[in-house]
Short mmCIF file of C-alpha atoms and ligand atoms in Angstrom, two decimals:
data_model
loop_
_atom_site.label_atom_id
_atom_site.label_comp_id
_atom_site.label_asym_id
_atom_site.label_seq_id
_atom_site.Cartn_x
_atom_site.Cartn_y
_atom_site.Cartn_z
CA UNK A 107 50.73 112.90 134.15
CA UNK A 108 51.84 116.39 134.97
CA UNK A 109 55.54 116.19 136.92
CA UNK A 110 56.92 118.61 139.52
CA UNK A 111 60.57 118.99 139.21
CA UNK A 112 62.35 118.05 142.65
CA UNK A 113 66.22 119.08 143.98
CA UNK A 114 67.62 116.66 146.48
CA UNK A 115 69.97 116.90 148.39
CA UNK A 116 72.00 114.06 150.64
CA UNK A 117 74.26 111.91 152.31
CA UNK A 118 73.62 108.62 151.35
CA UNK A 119 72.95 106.74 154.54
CA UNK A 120 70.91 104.10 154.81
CA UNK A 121 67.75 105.92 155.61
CA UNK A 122 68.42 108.44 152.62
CA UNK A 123 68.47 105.28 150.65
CA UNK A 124 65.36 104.63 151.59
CA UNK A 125 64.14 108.06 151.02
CA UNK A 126 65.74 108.01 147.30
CA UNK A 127 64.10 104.92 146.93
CA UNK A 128 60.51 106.68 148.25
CA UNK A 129 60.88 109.25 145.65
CA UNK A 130 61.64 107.31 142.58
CA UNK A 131 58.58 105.25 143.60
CA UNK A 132 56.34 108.48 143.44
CA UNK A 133 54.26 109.10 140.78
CA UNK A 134 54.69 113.14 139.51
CA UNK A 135 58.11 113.17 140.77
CA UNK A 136 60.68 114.47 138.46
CA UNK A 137 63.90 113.99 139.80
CA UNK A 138 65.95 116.59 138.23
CA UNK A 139 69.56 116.86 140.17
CA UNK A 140 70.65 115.43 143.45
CA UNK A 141 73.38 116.55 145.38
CA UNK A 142 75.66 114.92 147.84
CA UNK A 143 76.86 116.50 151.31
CA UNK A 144 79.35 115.15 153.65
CA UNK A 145 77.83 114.00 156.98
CA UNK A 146 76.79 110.00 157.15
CA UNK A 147 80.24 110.06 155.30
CA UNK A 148 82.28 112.12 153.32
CA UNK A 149 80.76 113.79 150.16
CA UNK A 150 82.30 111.94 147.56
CA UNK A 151 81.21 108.16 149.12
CA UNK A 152 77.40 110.08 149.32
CA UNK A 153 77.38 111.00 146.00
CA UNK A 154 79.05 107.51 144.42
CA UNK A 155 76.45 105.60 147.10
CA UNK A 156 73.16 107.89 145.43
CA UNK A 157 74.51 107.02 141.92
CA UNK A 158 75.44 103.67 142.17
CA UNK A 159 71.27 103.45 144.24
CA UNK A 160 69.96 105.34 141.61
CA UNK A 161 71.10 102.91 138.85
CA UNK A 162 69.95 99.71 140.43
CA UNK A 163 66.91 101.56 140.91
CA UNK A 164 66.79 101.98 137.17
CA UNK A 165 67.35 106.06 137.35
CA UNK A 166 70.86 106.07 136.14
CA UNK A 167 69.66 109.43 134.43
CA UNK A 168 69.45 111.36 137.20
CA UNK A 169 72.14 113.72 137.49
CA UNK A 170 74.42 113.53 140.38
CA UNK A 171 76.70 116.17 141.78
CA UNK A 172 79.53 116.25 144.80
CA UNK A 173 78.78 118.85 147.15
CA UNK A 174 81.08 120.51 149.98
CA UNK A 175 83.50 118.11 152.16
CA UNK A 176 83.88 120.24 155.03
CA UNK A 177 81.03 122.29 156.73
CA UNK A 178 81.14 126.00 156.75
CA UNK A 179 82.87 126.23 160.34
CA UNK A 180 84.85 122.93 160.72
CA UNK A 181 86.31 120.25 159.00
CA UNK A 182 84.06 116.92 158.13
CA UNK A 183 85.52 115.03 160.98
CA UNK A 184 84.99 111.17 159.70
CA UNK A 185 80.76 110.91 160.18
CA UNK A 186 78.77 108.06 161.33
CA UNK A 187 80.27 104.40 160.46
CA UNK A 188 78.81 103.01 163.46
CA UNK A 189 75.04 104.06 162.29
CA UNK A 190 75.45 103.44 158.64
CA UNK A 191 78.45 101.28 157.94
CA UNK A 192 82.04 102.20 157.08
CA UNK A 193 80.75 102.86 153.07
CA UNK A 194 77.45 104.27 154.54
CA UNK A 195 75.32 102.23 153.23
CA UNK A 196 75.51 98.81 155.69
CA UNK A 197 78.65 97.38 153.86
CA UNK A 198 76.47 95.92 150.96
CA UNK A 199 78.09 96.74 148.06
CA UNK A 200 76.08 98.15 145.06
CA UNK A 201 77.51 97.40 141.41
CA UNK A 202 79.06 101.04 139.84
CA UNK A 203 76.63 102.72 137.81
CA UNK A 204 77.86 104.19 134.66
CA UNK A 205 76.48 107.48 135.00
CA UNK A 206 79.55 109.67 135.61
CA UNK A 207 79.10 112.12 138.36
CA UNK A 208 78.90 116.22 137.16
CA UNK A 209 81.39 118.38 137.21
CA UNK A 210 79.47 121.38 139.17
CA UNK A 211 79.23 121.33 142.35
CA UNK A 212 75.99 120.27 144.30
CA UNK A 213 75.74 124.43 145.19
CA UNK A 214 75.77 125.01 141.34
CA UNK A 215 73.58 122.46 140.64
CA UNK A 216 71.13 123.94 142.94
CA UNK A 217 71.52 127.33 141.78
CA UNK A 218 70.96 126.19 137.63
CA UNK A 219 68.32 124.26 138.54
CA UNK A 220 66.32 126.97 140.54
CA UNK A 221 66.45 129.25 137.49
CA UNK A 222 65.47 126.75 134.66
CA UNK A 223 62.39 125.69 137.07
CA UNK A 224 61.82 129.06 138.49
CA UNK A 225 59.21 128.87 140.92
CA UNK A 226 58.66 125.53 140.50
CA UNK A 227 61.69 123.00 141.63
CA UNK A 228 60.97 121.58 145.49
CA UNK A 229 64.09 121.57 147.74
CA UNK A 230 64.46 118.44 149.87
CA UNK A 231 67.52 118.17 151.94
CA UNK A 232 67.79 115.03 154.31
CA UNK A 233 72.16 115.98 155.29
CA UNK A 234 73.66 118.24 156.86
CA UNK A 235 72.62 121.67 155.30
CA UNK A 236 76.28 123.10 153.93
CA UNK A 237 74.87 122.82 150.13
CA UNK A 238 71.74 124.79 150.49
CA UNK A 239 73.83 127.36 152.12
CA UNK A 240 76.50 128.16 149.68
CA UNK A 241 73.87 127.75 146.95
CA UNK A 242 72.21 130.77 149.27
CA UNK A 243 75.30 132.59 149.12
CA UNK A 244 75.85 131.54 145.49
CA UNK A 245 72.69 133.62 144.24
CA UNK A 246 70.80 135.41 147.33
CA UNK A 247 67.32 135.38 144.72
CA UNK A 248 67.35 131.37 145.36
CA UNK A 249 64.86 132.05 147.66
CA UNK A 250 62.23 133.65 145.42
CA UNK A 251 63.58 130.85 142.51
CA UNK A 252 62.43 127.71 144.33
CA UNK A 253 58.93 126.29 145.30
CA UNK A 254 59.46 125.07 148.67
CA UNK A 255 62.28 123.86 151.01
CA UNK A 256 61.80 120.17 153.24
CA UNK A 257 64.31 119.39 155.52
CA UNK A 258 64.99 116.69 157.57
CA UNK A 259 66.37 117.93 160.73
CA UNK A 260 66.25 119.24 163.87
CA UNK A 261 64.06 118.48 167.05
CA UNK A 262 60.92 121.30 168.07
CA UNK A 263 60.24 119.22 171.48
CA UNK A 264 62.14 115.92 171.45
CA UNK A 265 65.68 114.98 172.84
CA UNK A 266 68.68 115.45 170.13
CA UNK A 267 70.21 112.29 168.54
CA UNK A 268 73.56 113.84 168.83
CA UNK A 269 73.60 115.75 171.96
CA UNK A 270 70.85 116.78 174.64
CA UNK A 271 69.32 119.30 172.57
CA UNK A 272 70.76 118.48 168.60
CA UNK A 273 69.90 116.59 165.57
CA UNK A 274 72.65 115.20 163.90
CA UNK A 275 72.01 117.08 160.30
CA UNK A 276 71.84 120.35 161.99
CA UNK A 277 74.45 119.47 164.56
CA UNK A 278 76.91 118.79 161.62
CA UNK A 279 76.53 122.44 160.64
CA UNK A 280 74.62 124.51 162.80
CA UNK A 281 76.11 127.69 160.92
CA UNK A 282 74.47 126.18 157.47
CA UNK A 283 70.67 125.25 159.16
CA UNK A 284 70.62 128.96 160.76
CA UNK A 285 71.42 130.47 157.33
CA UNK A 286 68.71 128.12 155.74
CA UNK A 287 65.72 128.59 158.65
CA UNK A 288 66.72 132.31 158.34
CA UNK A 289 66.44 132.79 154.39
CA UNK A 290 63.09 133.97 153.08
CA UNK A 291 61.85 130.56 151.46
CA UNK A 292 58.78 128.17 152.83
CA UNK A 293 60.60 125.67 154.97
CA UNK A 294 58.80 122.58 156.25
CA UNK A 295 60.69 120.89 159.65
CA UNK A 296 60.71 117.37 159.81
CA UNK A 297 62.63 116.41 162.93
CA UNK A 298 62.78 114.07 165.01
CA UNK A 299 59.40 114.82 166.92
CA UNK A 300 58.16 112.60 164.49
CA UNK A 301 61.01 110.80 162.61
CA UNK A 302 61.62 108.80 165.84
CA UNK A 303 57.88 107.58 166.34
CA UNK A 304 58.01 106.33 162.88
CA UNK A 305 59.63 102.95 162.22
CA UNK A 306 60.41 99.76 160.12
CA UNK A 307 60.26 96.82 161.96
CA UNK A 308 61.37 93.18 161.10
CA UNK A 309 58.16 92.53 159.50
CA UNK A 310 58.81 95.29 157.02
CA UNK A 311 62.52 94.57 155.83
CA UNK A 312 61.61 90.69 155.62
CA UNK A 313 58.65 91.93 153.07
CA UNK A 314 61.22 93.70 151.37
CA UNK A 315 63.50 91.02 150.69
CA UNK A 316 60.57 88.36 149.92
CA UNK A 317 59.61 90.56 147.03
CA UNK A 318 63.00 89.39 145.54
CA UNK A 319 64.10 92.49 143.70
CA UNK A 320 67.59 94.24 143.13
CA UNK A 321 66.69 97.15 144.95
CA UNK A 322 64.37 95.72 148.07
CA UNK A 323 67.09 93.26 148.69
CA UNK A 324 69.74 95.49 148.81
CA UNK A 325 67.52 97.91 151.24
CA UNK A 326 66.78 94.70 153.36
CA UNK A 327 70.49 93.97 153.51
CA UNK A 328 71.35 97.48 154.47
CA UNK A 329 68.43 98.02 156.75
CA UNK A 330 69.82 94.90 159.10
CA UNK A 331 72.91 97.34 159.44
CA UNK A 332 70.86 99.92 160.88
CA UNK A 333 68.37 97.61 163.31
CA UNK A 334 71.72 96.80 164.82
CA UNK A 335 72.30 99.95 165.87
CA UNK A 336 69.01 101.32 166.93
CA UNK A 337 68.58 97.39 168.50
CA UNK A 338 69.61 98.94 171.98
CA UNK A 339 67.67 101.86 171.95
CA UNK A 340 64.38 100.18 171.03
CA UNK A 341 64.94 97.10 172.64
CA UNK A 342 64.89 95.16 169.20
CA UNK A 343 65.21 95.28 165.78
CA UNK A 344 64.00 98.03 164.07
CA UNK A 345 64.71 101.56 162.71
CA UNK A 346 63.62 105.26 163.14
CA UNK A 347 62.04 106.77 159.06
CA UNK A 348 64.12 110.04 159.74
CA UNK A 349 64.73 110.68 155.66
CA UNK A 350 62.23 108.89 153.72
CA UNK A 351 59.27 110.50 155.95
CA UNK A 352 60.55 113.80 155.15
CA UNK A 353 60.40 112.56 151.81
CA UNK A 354 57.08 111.79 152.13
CA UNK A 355 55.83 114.89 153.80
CA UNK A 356 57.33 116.69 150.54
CA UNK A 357 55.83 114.30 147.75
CA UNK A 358 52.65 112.87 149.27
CA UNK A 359 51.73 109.72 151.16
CA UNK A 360 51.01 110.98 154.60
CA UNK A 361 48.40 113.22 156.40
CA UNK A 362 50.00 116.31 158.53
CA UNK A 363 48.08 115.88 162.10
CA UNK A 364 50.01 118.49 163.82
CA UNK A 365 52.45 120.95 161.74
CA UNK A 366 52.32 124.52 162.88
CA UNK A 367 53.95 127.29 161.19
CA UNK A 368 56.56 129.12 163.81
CA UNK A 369 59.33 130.84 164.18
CA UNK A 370 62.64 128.40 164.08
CA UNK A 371 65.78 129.66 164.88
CA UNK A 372 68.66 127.98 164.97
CA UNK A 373 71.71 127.83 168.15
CA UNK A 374 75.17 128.16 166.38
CA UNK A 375 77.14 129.53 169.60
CA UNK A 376 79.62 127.30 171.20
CA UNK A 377 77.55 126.20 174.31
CA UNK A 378 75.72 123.30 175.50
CA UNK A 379 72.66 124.51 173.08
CA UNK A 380 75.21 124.17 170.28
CA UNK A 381 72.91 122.28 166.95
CA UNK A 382 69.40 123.19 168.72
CA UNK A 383 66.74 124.48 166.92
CA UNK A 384 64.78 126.84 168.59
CA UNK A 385 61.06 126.38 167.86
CA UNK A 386 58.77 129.26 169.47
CA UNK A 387 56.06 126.73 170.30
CA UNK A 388 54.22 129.14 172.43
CA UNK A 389 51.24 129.18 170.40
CA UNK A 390 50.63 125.26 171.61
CA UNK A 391 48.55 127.18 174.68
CA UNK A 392 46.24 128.33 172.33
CA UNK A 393 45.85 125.70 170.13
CA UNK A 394 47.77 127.28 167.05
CA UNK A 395 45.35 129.67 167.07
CA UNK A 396 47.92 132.57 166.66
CA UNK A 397 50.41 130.59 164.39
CA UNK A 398 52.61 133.44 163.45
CA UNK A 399 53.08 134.13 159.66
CA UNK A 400 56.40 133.64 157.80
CA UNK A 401 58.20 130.57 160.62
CA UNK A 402 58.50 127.19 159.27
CA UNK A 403 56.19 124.32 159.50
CA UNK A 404 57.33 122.35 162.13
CA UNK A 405 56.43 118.81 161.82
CA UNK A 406 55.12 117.27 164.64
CA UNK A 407 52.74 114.05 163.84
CA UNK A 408 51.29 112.39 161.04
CA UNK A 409 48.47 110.04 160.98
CA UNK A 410 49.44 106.94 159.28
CA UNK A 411 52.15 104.36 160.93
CA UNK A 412 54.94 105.53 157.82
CA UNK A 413 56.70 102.01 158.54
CA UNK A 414 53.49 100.46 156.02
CA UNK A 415 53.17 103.52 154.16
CA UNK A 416 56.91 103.24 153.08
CA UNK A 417 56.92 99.02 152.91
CA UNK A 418 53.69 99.37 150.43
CA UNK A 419 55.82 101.76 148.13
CA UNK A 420 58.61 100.22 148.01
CA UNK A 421 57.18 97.03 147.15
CA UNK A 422 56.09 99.22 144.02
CA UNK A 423 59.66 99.25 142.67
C1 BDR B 146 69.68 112.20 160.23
O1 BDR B 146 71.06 111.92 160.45
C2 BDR B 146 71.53 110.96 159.53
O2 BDR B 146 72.31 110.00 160.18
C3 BDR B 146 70.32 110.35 158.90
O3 BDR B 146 70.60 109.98 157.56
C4 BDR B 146 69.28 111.44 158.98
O4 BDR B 146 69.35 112.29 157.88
C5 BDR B 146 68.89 111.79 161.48
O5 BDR B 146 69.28 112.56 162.59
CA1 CA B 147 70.59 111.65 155.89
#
């Protein structure tokens, strides 16, 4: 089966488990380099949290490198232990893969990779955005070397997760996502528009950890970590698919029902707006007609319910 080479990059997080999971379950995906980004936690736990996945997943191949600690403004000021556990991944521990983690940096390993699969390697980035930007700033052609570019991140219509108006990837480093919307690559959107209408409920993690295996047991077991915390703003159990549905946008297993291309800009000035991306959504009066040429595709429904479409992968693994 013909392969397309894929760059991710993360900060392994519960969900991004679930999206590293999604992708090793995908037929034609060839994993080539992830890299790790401080924002769920520091850099370093990210990158030890993907490896340590990635082996019980039965990838302990996959290259893993550290990317930055602090974001190109500010300092990484401690992240989200109350979302995603104090290790980031629900306090289950994973046994230590024996995969060493690389030397270069997540920004190198970008860079390398984008020339030995010019044209071809797919960007996904489901953290805060600091790598892709110094890999920008490490080699300005990056643009012209990669495929595509999917992020996770960033709200077109929807309240923030982290403020009024902010997602929490871009919110981390709003100087980072303005340098990435603004480079000239094909970026696809996936915010929370739809992230937070897509969700795993009870009856997904208890499939999960009926099928008995390593990995969907250790995904249950983080997953009740992350119910607990979304608990009061559902009103039960369950979980927004912010990661692995950008995932799946990039690799296949959902239908786009609304995704026009726009301009996106991104607010890094030190107001209220601070984090927000700015879609120009004015072409929703006439129907897309006029989508604009060169925005981003903004992300705004799929048709499936993503909760099965990610349980029936899974269960793949
Ligand atoms: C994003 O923030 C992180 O906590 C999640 O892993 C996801 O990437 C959602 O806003
Ligand atoms: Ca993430």
């Amino acid at each position: 089966m013909e392969t397309t080479p894929y760059f991710l990059d993360c900060d392994t997080g519960i969900d991004d488990s679930l999206a590293i999971a999604y992708l090793v379950a995908s037929p034609g995906v060839d994993l080539v380099g992830v890299g790790a980004v401080s924002g769920n936690l520091a850099a370093a736990g990210g990158a030890r949290n993907t490896s340590d996945l990635l082996n019980l997943l039965g990838r302990p191949d996959v290259p893993v490198a550290v990317g930055a600690h602090d974001f190109l403004s500010h300092a990484f000021d401690g992240g989200a232990p109350h979302v995603h556990g104090r290790n980031g991944i629900g306090e289950v521990e994973l046994a230590a893969s024996p995969t060493p983690l690389r030397e270069e940096s997540a920004a190198e390993m970008l860079v390398r990779l984008a020339r030995e699969h010019e044209g071809r390697l797919r960007v996904l980035a489901i953290g805060p955005f600091t790598n892709l930007a110094l890999a920008l700033r490490l080699e300005p052609d990056l643009p012209r070397l990669v495929r595509d570019v999917t992020v996770m991140g960033g709200t077109a219509m929807a309240p923030g997760n982290v403020s009024p108006v902010a997602e929490a990837n871009v919110a981390n480093d709003p100087e980072a996502a303005a340098e990435v919307f603004a480079a000239a690559w094909d970026v696809t959107m996936v915010g929370l528009d739809v992230t937070m209408q897509h969700r795993f409920e009870e009856r997904h993690r208890e499939a999960l950890l009926a099928a008995g295996t390593p990995a969907g047991t250790a995904l249950a077991r983080m997953l009740e970590y992350y119910f607990a915390f979304y608990a009061p703003i559902f009103g039960r159990p369950s979980a927004a698919l912010h990661d692995p549905l950008a995932v799946a946008v990039a690799v296949g297993g959902v239908t786009l029902t609304s995704a026009p291309r726009v301009p996106v800009v991104v607010d890094a000035t030190d107001g209220p707006g601070r984090g927000q991306t700015i879609a120009d959504l004015r072409a929703l009066y006439t129907d897309f007609a006029e989508e604009r040429r060169g925005g981003s595709r903004v992300v705004l429904a799929i048709e499936e319910d993503f909760g099965d479409v990610l349980l029936e992968r899974l269960l793949t693994l």
